[in-house]
PDB file of C-alpha atoms in Angstrom:
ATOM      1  CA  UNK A   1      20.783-243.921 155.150  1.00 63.00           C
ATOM      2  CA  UNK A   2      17.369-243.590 156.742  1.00 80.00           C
ATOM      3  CA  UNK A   3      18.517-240.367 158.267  1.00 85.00           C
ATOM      4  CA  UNK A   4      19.504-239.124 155.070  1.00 87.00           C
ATOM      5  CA  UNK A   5      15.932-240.319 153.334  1.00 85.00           C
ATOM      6  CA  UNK A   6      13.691-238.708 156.212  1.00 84.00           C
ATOM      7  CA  UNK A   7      15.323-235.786 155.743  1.00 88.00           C
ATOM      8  CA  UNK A   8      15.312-235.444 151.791  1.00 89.00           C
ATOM      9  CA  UNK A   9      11.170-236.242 152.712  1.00 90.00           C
ATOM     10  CA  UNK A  10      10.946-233.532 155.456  1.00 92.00           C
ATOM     11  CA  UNK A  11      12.631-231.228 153.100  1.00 92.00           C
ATOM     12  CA  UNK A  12      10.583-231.829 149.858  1.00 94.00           C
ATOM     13  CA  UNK A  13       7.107-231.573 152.628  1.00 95.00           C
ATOM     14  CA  UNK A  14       8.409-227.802 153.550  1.00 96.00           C
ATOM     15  CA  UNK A  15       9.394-227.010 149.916  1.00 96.00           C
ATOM     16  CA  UNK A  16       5.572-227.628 149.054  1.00 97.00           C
ATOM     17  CA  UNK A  17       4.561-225.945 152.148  1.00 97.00           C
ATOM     18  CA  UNK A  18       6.329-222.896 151.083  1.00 98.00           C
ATOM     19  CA  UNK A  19       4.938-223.245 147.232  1.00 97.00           C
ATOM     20  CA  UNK A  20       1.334-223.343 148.451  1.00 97.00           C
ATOM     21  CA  UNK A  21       1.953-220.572 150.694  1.00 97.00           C
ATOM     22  CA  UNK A  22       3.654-219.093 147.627  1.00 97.00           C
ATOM     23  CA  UNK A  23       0.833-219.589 145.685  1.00 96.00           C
ATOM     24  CA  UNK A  24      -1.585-218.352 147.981  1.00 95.00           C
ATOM     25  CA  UNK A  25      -0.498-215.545 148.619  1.00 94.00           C
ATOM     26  CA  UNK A  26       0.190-214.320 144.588  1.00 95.00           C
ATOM     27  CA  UNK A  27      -3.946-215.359 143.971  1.00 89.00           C
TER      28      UNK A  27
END
């Protein structure tokens, strides 16, 4: 179970990375 909620957090961390980056890049 903590496996499984580390990596729903690690995932949902990248996701924003990629939206900022996403974001930066379209200003």
């Amino acid at each position: 179970m903590v496996e499984t909620q580390m990596k729903s957090q690690t995932i949902s961390v990248e996701f924003q990375l990629i939206h900022q980056t996403v974001a930066f890049f379209k200003q």
